[in-house]
A tleap script that builds the chain and sets N, CA, C and O, in Angstrom:
source leaprc.protein.ff14SB
mol = sequence {
  NMET LYS LYS TYR LEU LEU ILE LEU VAL ILE
  TYR LEU SER PHE ILE ASN TYR ALA ASN ALA
  ILE GLY LYS LEU GLY ALA PHE SER CYS GLY
  ASP ILE LEU GLU PHE LYS ASN ILE LYS ASP
  SER GLN GLU SER VAL GLN ASP TRP VAL ASN
  GLY PHE LEU THR ALA VAL GLN LEU GLY ARG
  LYS PRO PHE GLU GLU GLY LYS VAL PRO SER
  ASN ASN SER ARG TYR PHE TRP ILE ILE LYS
  PHE CYS GLU GLU ASN PRO LEU SER ASP ILE
  ALA GLU ALA SER SER GLN LEU TYR LEU GLU
  ILE ALA CLYS
}
set mol.1.N position { 26.585 -14.649 -0.643 }
set mol.1.CA position { 26.839 -15.173 0.679 }
set mol.1.C position { 25.531 -15.573 1.356 }
set mol.1.O position { 25.475 -16.584 2.056 }
set mol.2.N position { 24.480 -14.778 1.148 }
set mol.2.CA position { 23.191 -15.091 1.757 }
set mol.2.C position { 22.642 -16.415 1.221 }
set mol.2.O position { 22.016 -17.177 1.957 }
set mol.3.N position { 22.882 -16.685 -0.075 }
set mol.3.CA position { 22.415 -17.926 -0.666 }
set mol.3.C position { 23.039 -19.121 0.044 }
set mol.3.O position { 22.354 -20.086 0.382 }
set mol.4.N position { 24.350 -19.043 0.265 }
set mol.4.CA position { 25.059 -20.154 0.894 }
set mol.4.C position { 24.605 -20.353 2.337 }
set mol.4.O position { 24.492 -21.484 2.809 }
set mol.5.N position { 24.352 -19.270 3.019 }
set mol.5.CA position { 23.875 -19.358 4.393 }
set mol.5.C position { 22.489 -19.988 4.435 }
set mol.5.O position { 22.218 -20.833 5.288 }
set mol.6.N position { 21.617 -19.587 3.527 }
set mol.6.CA position { 20.274 -20.154 3.459 }
set mol.6.C position { 20.337 -21.650 3.158 }
set mol.6.O position { 19.624 -22.438 3.780 }
set mol.7.N position { 21.167 -22.035 2.228 }
set mol.7.CA position { 21.314 -23.449 1.884 }
set mol.7.C position { 21.830 -24.234 3.085 }
set mol.7.O position { 21.356 -25.333 3.372 }
set mol.8.N position { 22.788 -23.669 3.771 }
set mol.8.CA position { 23.339 -24.329 4.954 }
set mol.8.C position { 22.274 -24.497 6.028 }
set mol.8.O position { 22.179 -25.559 6.644 }
set mol.9.N position { 21.478 -23.471 6.259 }
set mol.9.CA position { 20.418 -23.546 7.269 }
set mol.9.C position { 19.404 -24.620 6.885 }
set mol.9.O position { 18.992 -25.415 7.729 }
set mol.10.N position { 19.004 -24.646 5.625 }
set mol.10.CA position { 18.045 -25.656 5.161 }
set mol.10.C position { 18.642 -27.049 5.332 }
set mol.10.O position { 17.979 -27.959 5.830 }
set mol.11.N position { 19.870 -27.206 4.924 }
set mol.11.CA position { 20.534 -28.507 5.031 }
set mol.11.C position { 20.622 -28.948 6.486 }
set mol.11.O position { 20.312 -30.098 6.799 }
set mol.12.N position { 21.037 -28.062 7.374 }
set mol.12.CA position { 21.155 -28.420 8.780 }
set mol.12.C position { 19.809 -28.733 9.406 }
set mol.12.O position { 19.720 -29.571 10.304 }
set mol.13.N position { 18.771 -28.075 8.945 }
set mol.13.CA position { 17.450 -28.371 9.493 }
set mol.13.C position { 17.015 -29.787 9.140 }
set mol.13.O position { 16.355 -30.446 9.943 }
set mol.14.N position { 17.369 -30.259 7.964 }
set mol.14.CA position { 17.040 -31.634 7.595 }
set mol.14.C position { 17.844 -32.624 8.425 }
set mol.14.O position { 17.319 -33.663 8.825 }
set mol.15.N position { 19.081 -32.322 8.681 }
set mol.15.CA position { 19.930 -33.227 9.451 }
set mol.15.C position { 19.408 -33.360 10.880 }
set mol.15.O position { 19.296 -34.473 11.395 }
set mol.16.N position { 19.090 -32.249 11.517 }
set mol.16.CA position { 18.711 -32.268 12.924 }
set mol.16.C position { 17.356 -32.895 13.179 }
set mol.16.O position { 17.205 -33.635 14.151 }
set mol.17.N position { 16.372 -32.630 12.349 }
set mol.17.CA position { 15.014 -33.031 12.654 }
set mol.17.C position { 14.502 -34.211 11.859 }
set mol.17.O position { 13.583 -34.897 12.306 }
set mol.18.N position { 15.058 -34.461 10.718 }
set mol.18.CA position { 14.450 -35.471 9.861 }
set mol.18.C position { 15.466 -36.420 9.270 }
set mol.18.O position { 15.287 -36.907 8.154 }
set mol.19.N position { 16.512 -36.682 9.990 }
set mol.19.CA position { 17.546 -37.552 9.439 }
set mol.19.C position { 16.975 -38.889 9.001 }
set mol.19.O position { 17.262 -39.348 7.895 }
set mol.20.N position { 16.184 -39.512 9.837 }
set mol.20.CA position { 15.631 -40.818 9.491 }
set mol.20.C position { 14.501 -40.708 8.472 }
set mol.20.O position { 14.286 -41.633 7.689 }
set mol.21.N position { 13.786 -39.602 8.470 }
set mol.21.CA position { 12.639 -39.458 7.582 }
set mol.21.C position { 12.999 -38.684 6.324 }
set mol.21.O position { 12.644 -39.096 5.220 }
set mol.22.N position { 13.708 -37.557 6.479 }
set mol.22.CA position { 14.010 -36.683 5.350 }
set mol.22.C position { 14.903 -37.325 4.309 }
set mol.22.O position { 14.958 -36.882 3.162 }
set mol.23.N position { 15.599 -38.368 4.715 }
set mol.23.CA position { 16.499 -39.022 3.774 }
set mol.23.C position { 15.981 -40.382 3.324 }
set mol.23.O position { 16.742 -41.196 2.800 }
set mol.24.N position { 14.688 -40.632 3.527 }
set mol.24.CA position { 14.142 -41.879 2.999 }
set mol.24.C position { 14.363 -41.901 1.499 }
set mol.24.O position { 14.053 -40.933 0.805 }
set mol.25.N position { 14.884 -42.972 1.014 }
set mol.25.CA position { 15.177 -43.065 -0.401 }
set mol.25.C position { 16.511 -42.463 -0.778 }
set mol.25.O position { 16.891 -42.482 -1.949 }
set mol.26.N position { 17.236 -41.922 0.205 }
set mol.26.CA position { 18.556 -41.351 -0.073 }
set mol.26.C position { 19.575 -42.484 -0.089 }
set mol.26.O position { 19.834 -43.120 0.932 }
set mol.27.N position { 20.136 -42.719 -1.239 }
set mol.27.CA position { 21.088 -43.807 -1.410 }
set mol.27.C position { 22.434 -43.443 -0.803 }
set mol.27.O position { 22.857 -42.289 -0.866 }
set mol.28.N position { 23.099 -44.412 -0.222 }
set mol.28.CA position { 24.461 -44.177 0.247 }
set mol.28.C position { 25.392 -44.176 -0.960 }
set mol.28.O position { 25.075 -44.753 -2.000 }
set mol.29.N position { 26.523 -43.535 -0.816 }
set mol.29.CA position { 27.492 -43.530 -1.922 }
set mol.29.C position { 27.976 -44.948 -2.217 }
set mol.29.O position { 28.253 -45.287 -3.368 }
set mol.30.N position { 28.078 -45.771 -1.178 }
set mol.30.CA position { 28.476 -47.160 -1.400 }
set mol.30.C position { 27.512 -47.879 -2.324 }
set mol.30.O position { 27.931 -48.599 -3.230 }
set mol.31.N position { 26.214 -47.682 -2.093 }
set mol.31.CA position { 25.201 -48.308 -2.956 }
set mol.31.C position { 25.250 -47.734 -4.370 }
set mol.31.O position { 25.145 -48.471 -5.350 }
set mol.32.N position { 25.408 -46.431 -4.466 }
set mol.32.CA position { 25.472 -45.802 -5.788 }
set mol.32.C position { 26.635 -46.377 -6.587 }
set mol.32.O position { 26.486 -46.700 -7.766 }
set mol.33.N position { 27.782 -46.502 -5.949 }
set mol.33.CA position { 28.957 -47.022 -6.652 }
set mol.33.C position { 28.817 -48.511 -6.973 }
set mol.33.O position { 29.256 -48.970 -8.027 }
set mol.34.N position { 28.206 -49.254 -6.061 }
set mol.34.CA position { 28.041 -50.693 -6.284 }
set mol.34.C position { 27.167 -50.986 -7.508 }
set mol.34.O position { 27.416 -51.938 -8.248 }
set mol.35.N position { 26.146 -50.159 -7.707 }
set mol.35.CA position { 25.184 -50.417 -8.782 }
set mol.35.C position { 25.269 -49.398 -9.922 }
set mol.35.O position { 24.312 -49.234 -10.678 }
set mol.36.N position { 26.401 -48.719 -10.046 }
set mol.36.CA position { 26.508 -47.637 -11.027 }
set mol.36.C position { 26.399 -48.094 -12.481 }
set mol.36.O position { 26.105 -47.278 -13.355 }
set mol.37.N position { 26.626 -49.359 -12.755 }
set mol.37.CA position { 26.562 -49.848 -14.136 }
set mol.37.C position { 25.204 -50.425 -14.500 }
set mol.37.O position { 25.031 -50.958 -15.596 }
set mol.38.N position { 24.244 -50.326 -13.599 }
set mol.38.CA position { 22.902 -50.837 -13.856 }
set mol.38.C position { 22.003 -49.667 -14.248 }
set mol.38.O position { 21.886 -48.689 -13.510 }
set mol.39.N position { 21.372 -49.777 -15.415 }
set mol.39.CA position { 20.587 -48.669 -15.965 }
set mol.39.C position { 19.489 -48.188 -15.015 }
set mol.39.O position { 19.306 -46.982 -14.848 }
set mol.40.N position { 18.757 -49.114 -14.393 }
set mol.40.CA position { 17.687 -48.708 -13.465 }
set mol.40.C position { 18.247 -47.928 -12.288 }
set mol.40.O position { 17.621 -46.981 -11.812 }
set mol.41.N position { 19.413 -48.319 -11.821 }
set mol.41.CA position { 20.061 -47.613 -10.710 }
set mol.41.C position { 20.467 -46.210 -11.151 }
set mol.41.O position { 20.276 -45.245 -10.411 }
set mol.42.N position { 21.021 -46.098 -12.342 }
set mol.42.CA position { 21.409 -44.785 -12.875 }
set mol.42.C position { 20.196 -43.871 -12.960 }
set mol.42.O position { 20.264 -42.705 -12.572 }
set mol.43.N position { 19.090 -44.396 -13.464 }
set mol.43.CA position { 17.877 -43.590 -13.597 }
set mol.43.C position { 17.330 -43.186 -12.229 }
set mol.43.O position { 16.838 -42.069 -12.067 }
set mol.44.N position { 17.411 -44.075 -11.253 }
set mol.44.CA position { 16.946 -43.747 -9.901 }
set mol.44.C position { 17.769 -42.612 -9.309 }
set mol.44.O position { 17.224 -41.695 -8.695 }
set mol.45.N position { 19.077 -42.677 -9.494 }
set mol.45.CA position { 19.955 -41.616 -8.989 }
set mol.45.C position { 19.646 -40.307 -9.708 }
set mol.45.O position { 19.524 -39.261 -9.071 }
set mol.46.N position { 19.520 -40.364 -11.025 }
set mol.46.CA position { 19.213 -39.152 -11.792 }
set mol.46.C position { 17.879 -38.549 -11.356 }
set mol.46.O position { 17.773 -37.333 -11.199 }
set mol.47.N position { 16.868 -39.381 -11.162 }
set mol.47.CA position { 15.560 -38.882 -10.731 }
set mol.47.C position { 15.651 -38.239 -9.340 }
set mol.47.O position { 15.053 -37.190 -9.099 }
set mol.48.N position { 16.396 -38.867 -8.436 }
set mol.48.CA position { 16.538 -38.332 -7.075 }
set mol.48.C position { 17.220 -36.967 -7.126 }
set mol.48.O position { 16.771 -36.017 -6.485 }
set mol.49.N position { 18.299 -36.876 -7.889 }
set mol.49.CA position { 19.044 -35.613 -8.005 }
set mol.49.C position { 18.169 -34.545 -8.660 }
set mol.49.O position { 18.155 -33.401 -8.206 }
set mol.50.N position { 17.441 -34.898 -9.715 }
set mol.50.CA position { 16.553 -33.925 -10.368 }
set mol.50.C position { 15.496 -33.409 -9.404 }
set mol.50.O position { 15.215 -32.210 -9.377 }
set mol.51.N position { 14.913 -34.292 -8.619 }
set mol.51.CA position { 13.922 -33.873 -7.636 }
set mol.51.C position { 14.523 -32.967 -6.578 }
set mol.51.O position { 13.916 -31.968 -6.191 }
set mol.52.N position { 15.710 -33.310 -6.111 }
set mol.52.CA position { 16.388 -32.489 -5.107 }
set mol.52.C position { 16.672 -31.098 -5.655 }
set mol.52.O position { 16.366 -30.093 -5.013 }
set mol.53.N position { 17.261 -31.048 -6.847 }
set mol.53.CA position { 17.611 -29.752 -7.437 }
set mol.53.C position { 16.366 -28.909 -7.707 }
set mol.53.O position { 16.386 -27.691 -7.531 }
set mol.54.N position { 15.300 -29.551 -8.127 }
set mol.54.CA position { 14.047 -28.825 -8.354 }
set mol.54.C position { 13.517 -28.247 -7.044 }
set mol.54.O position { 13.115 -27.085 -6.990 }
set mol.55.N position { 13.518 -29.057 -5.995 }
set mol.55.CA position { 13.013 -28.602 -4.698 }
set mol.55.C position { 13.847 -27.459 -4.138 }
set mol.55.O position { 13.296 -26.489 -3.619 }
set mol.56.N position { 15.147 -27.561 -4.235 }
set mol.56.CA position { 16.029 -26.516 -3.708 }
set mol.56.C position { 15.885 -25.229 -4.510 }
set mol.56.O position { 16.065 -24.136 -3.973 }
set mol.57.N position { 15.566 -25.354 -5.771 }
set mol.57.CA position { 15.475 -24.197 -6.660 }
set mol.57.C position { 14.151 -23.446 -6.525 }
set mol.57.O position { 14.052 -22.297 -6.956 }
set mol.58.N position { 13.139 -24.072 -5.940 }
set mol.58.CA position { 11.825 -23.435 -5.823 }
set mol.58.C position { 11.928 -22.098 -5.092 }
set mol.58.O position { 12.564 -21.998 -4.043 }
set mol.59.N position { 11.303 -21.091 -5.655 }
set mol.59.CA position { 11.274 -19.780 -5.020 }
set mol.59.C position { 12.546 -18.974 -5.180 }
set mol.59.O position { 12.672 -17.894 -4.604 }
set mol.60.N position { 13.475 -19.476 -5.942 }
set mol.60.CA position { 14.728 -18.760 -6.172 }
set mol.60.C position { 14.808 -18.338 -7.635 }
set mol.60.O position { 14.055 -18.812 -8.486 }
set mol.61.N position { 15.720 -17.458 -7.892 }
set mol.61.CA position { 15.981 -17.054 -9.270 }
set mol.61.C position { 16.455 -18.290 -10.046 }
set mol.61.O position { 17.377 -18.980 -9.612 }
set mol.62.N position { 15.825 -18.565 -11.188 }
set mol.62.CA position { 16.222 -19.751 -11.961 }
set mol.62.C position { 17.696 -19.686 -12.381 }
set mol.62.O position { 18.266 -18.608 -12.552 }
set mol.63.N position { 18.283 -20.854 -12.540 }
set mol.63.CA position { 19.652 -20.918 -13.049 }
set mol.63.C position { 19.696 -20.318 -14.447 }
set mol.63.O position { 18.709 -20.342 -15.181 }
set mol.64.N position { 20.837 -19.788 -14.794 }
set mol.64.CA position { 21.016 -19.243 -16.139 }
set mol.64.C position { 20.950 -20.375 -17.158 }
set mol.64.O position { 21.448 -21.477 -16.926 }
set mol.65.N position { 20.321 -20.071 -18.293 }
set mol.65.CA position { 20.218 -21.072 -19.346 }
set mol.65.C position { 21.612 -21.498 -19.788 }
set mol.65.O position { 22.499 -20.664 -19.969 }
set mol.66.N position { 21.788 -22.764 -19.954 }
set mol.66.CA position { 23.083 -23.294 -20.365 }
set mol.66.C position { 24.031 -23.548 -19.210 }
set mol.66.O position { 25.099 -24.127 -19.405 }
set mol.67.N position { 23.661 -23.125 -18.011 }
set mol.67.CA position { 24.543 -23.319 -16.853 }
set mol.67.C position { 24.297 -24.661 -16.171 }
set mol.67.O position { 25.185 -25.189 -15.502 }
set mol.68.N position { 23.102 -25.212 -16.338 }
set mol.68.CA position { 22.773 -26.483 -15.706 }
set mol.68.C position { 23.291 -27.618 -16.588 }
set mol.68.O position { 22.930 -27.714 -17.761 }
set mol.69.N position { 24.136 -28.473 -16.019 }
set mol.69.CA position { 24.675 -29.586 -16.818 }
set mol.69.C position { 23.583 -30.597 -17.177 }
set mol.69.O position { 22.521 -30.636 -16.556 }
set mol.70.N position { 23.868 -31.394 -18.173 }
set mol.70.CA position { 22.915 -32.411 -18.625 }
set mol.70.C position { 22.695 -33.467 -17.542 }
set mol.70.O position { 23.448 -33.556 -16.572 }
set mol.71.N position { 21.656 -34.254 -17.733 }
set mol.71.CA position { 21.350 -35.355 -16.817 }
set mol.71.C position { 22.557 -36.265 -16.623 }
set mol.71.O position { 22.918 -36.596 -15.494 }
set mol.72.N position { 23.182 -36.670 -17.733 }
set mol.72.CA position { 24.341 -37.556 -17.647 }
set mol.72.C position { 25.514 -36.882 -16.952 }
set mol.72.O position { 26.217 -37.516 -16.165 }
set mol.73.N position { 25.728 -35.622 -17.232 }
set mol.73.CA position { 26.824 -34.899 -16.575 }
set mol.73.C position { 26.602 -34.825 -15.079 }
set mol.73.O position { 27.539 -35.009 -14.302 }
set mol.74.N position { 25.376 -34.559 -14.667 }
set mol.74.CA position { 25.060 -34.518 -13.232 }
set mol.74.C position { 25.278 -35.898 -12.602 }
set mol.74.O position { 25.817 -36.002 -11.500 }
set mol.75.N position { 24.861 -36.947 -13.297 }
set mol.75.CA position { 25.033 -38.305 -12.781 }
set mol.75.C position { 26.509 -38.617 -12.564 }
set mol.75.O position { 26.889 -39.124 -11.508 }
set mol.76.N position { 27.334 -38.319 -13.548 }
set mol.76.CA position { 28.752 -38.637 -13.406 }
set mol.76.C position { 29.439 -37.728 -12.389 }
set mol.76.O position { 30.448 -38.115 -11.799 }
set mol.77.N position { 28.902 -36.522 -12.176 }
set mol.77.CA position { 29.417 -35.672 -11.094 }
set mol.77.C position { 29.139 -36.342 -9.753 }
set mol.77.O position { 29.997 -36.345 -8.870 }
set mol.78.N position { 27.943 -36.911 -9.596 }
set mol.78.CA position { 27.586 -37.624 -8.364 }
set mol.78.C position { 28.500 -38.843 -8.180 }
set mol.78.O position { 28.969 -39.104 -7.072 }
set mol.79.N position { 28.749 -39.576 -9.248 }
set mol.79.CA position { 29.647 -40.743 -9.172 }
set mol.79.C position { 31.025 -40.306 -8.701 }
set mol.79.O position { 31.599 -40.929 -7.809 }
set mol.80.N position { 31.562 -39.243 -9.288 }
set mol.80.CA position { 32.885 -38.740 -8.896 }
set mol.80.C position { 32.885 -38.321 -7.426 }
set mol.80.O position { 33.818 -38.635 -6.687 }
set mol.81.N position { 31.833 -37.610 -7.005 }
set mol.81.CA position { 31.730 -37.197 -5.605 }
set mol.81.C position { 31.743 -38.423 -4.699 }
set mol.81.O position { 32.447 -38.445 -3.689 }
set mol.82.N position { 30.971 -39.437 -5.056 }
set mol.82.CA position { 30.897 -40.642 -4.226 }
set mol.82.C position { 32.220 -41.401 -4.200 }
set mol.82.O position { 32.582 -41.971 -3.171 }
set mol.83.N position { 32.936 -41.416 -5.303 }
set mol.83.CA position { 34.251 -42.062 -5.309 }
set mol.83.C position { 35.211 -41.347 -4.367 }
set mol.83.O position { 36.053 -41.979 -3.728 }
set mol.84.N position { 35.079 -40.030 -4.286 }
set mol.84.CA position { 35.946 -39.247 -3.407 }
set mol.84.C position { 35.439 -39.211 -1.969 }
set mol.84.O position { 36.206 -38.910 -1.055 }
set mol.85.N position { 34.154 -39.515 -1.755 }
set mol.85.CA position { 33.519 -39.465 -0.428 }
set mol.85.C position { 32.636 -40.697 -0.240 }
set mol.85.O position { 31.415 -40.562 -0.160 }
set mol.86.N position { 33.218 -41.886 -0.168 }
set mol.86.CA position { 32.423 -43.112 -0.162 }
set mol.86.C position { 31.507 -43.289 1.052 }
set mol.86.O position { 30.576 -44.092 1.004 }
set mol.87.N position { 31.753 -42.563 2.122 }
set mol.87.CA position { 30.903 -42.689 3.309 }
set mol.87.C position { 29.745 -41.687 3.307 }
set mol.87.O position { 28.962 -41.634 4.256 }
set mol.88.N position { 29.644 -40.911 2.256 }
set mol.88.CA position { 28.597 -39.899 2.151 }
set mol.88.C position { 27.346 -40.521 1.537 }
set mol.88.O position { 27.242 -41.742 1.417 }
set mol.89.N position { 26.405 -39.671 1.153 }
set mol.89.CA position { 25.183 -40.161 0.521 }
set mol.89.C position { 24.730 -39.189 -0.573 }
set mol.89.O position { 25.350 -38.150 -0.802 }
set mol.90.N position { 23.649 -39.550 -1.229 }
set mol.90.CA position { 23.173 -38.768 -2.368 }
set mol.90.C position { 22.692 -37.382 -1.953 }
set mol.90.O position { 22.769 -36.440 -2.742 }
set mol.91.N position { 22.198 -37.248 -0.728 }
set mol.91.CA position { 21.737 -35.930 -0.270 }
set mol.91.C position { 22.912 -34.957 -0.180 }
set mol.91.O position { 22.814 -33.818 -0.638 }
set mol.92.N position { 23.997 -35.395 0.397 }
set mol.92.CA position { 25.187 -34.535 0.497 }
set mol.92.C position { 25.765 -34.262 -0.885 }
set mol.92.O position { 26.148 -33.133 -1.193 }
set mol.93.N position { 25.825 -35.303 -1.717 }
set mol.93.CA position { 26.352 -35.137 -3.073 }
set mol.93.C position { 25.507 -34.122 -3.853 }
set mol.93.O position { 26.047 -33.261 -4.547 }
set mol.94.N position { 24.196 -34.230 -3.733 }
set mol.94.CA position { 23.301 -33.312 -4.444 }
set mol.94.C position { 23.422 -31.889 -3.923 }
set mol.94.O position { 23.346 -30.931 -4.693 }
set mol.95.N position { 23.613 -31.751 -2.610 }
set mol.95.CA position { 23.814 -30.418 -2.026 }
set mol.95.C position { 25.071 -29.776 -2.591 }
set mol.95.O position { 25.070 -28.598 -2.948 }
set mol.96.N position { 26.131 -30.547 -2.668 }
set mol.96.CA position { 27.390 -30.027 -3.201 }
set mol.96.C position { 27.262 -29.705 -4.693 }
set mol.96.O position { 27.822 -28.720 -5.174 }
set mol.97.N position { 26.528 -30.539 -5.411 }
set mol.97.CA position { 26.293 -30.276 -6.843 }
set mol.97.C position { 25.530 -28.963 -7.002 }
set mol.97.O position { 25.874 -28.150 -7.860 }
set mol.98.N position { 24.505 -28.748 -6.190 }
set mol.98.CA position { 23.738 -27.501 -6.254 }
set mol.98.C position { 24.664 -26.298 -6.030 }
set mol.98.O position { 24.608 -25.315 -6.770 }
set mol.99.N position { 25.502 -26.388 -5.018 }
set mol.99.CA position { 26.431 -25.278 -4.740 }
set mol.99.C position { 27.377 -25.044 -5.911 }
set mol.99.O position { 27.721 -23.903 -6.219 }
set mol.100.N position { 27.789 -26.104 -6.550 }
set mol.100.CA position { 28.680 -25.995 -7.723 }
set mol.100.C position { 27.966 -25.307 -8.885 }
set mol.100.O position { 28.541 -24.439 -9.543 }
set mol.101.N position { 26.735 -25.686 -9.132 }
set mol.101.CA position { 25.966 -25.095 -10.235 }
set mol.101.C position { 25.653 -23.624 -9.928 }
set mol.101.O position { 25.657 -22.782 -10.826 }
set mol.102.N position { 25.384 -23.328 -8.662 }
set mol.102.CA position { 24.966 -21.982 -8.269 }
set mol.102.C position { 26.116 -20.978 -8.258 }
set mol.102.O position { 25.876 -19.777 -8.129 }
set mol.103.N position { 27.344 -21.437 -8.388 }
set mol.103.CA position { 28.496 -20.508 -8.364 }
set mol.103.C position { 28.390 -19.464 -9.440 }
set mol.103.O position { 29.268 -18.610 -9.561 }
savepdb mol mol.pdb
quit
């Protein structure tokens, strides 16, 4: 429970103070879906998600080996999230992915 509260506090702090700055480079779900079949776009999304997950994981107990899905699996999880939440963005999708992996 403490983990989820900490994640929520961190997430809310980014929303309140750095919405315009903290999300620079954060793709909208509309953009992700529009360009999902372009290899460079896929790699950009994967790199963004990897960076986010790495940053959120710093200072915490590492994920169990074998629990972290592959790069492609994470990418398609983001695609599915965006299809279900087209008005969202990669930051929210990545936050939800982190919570899913951390279960």
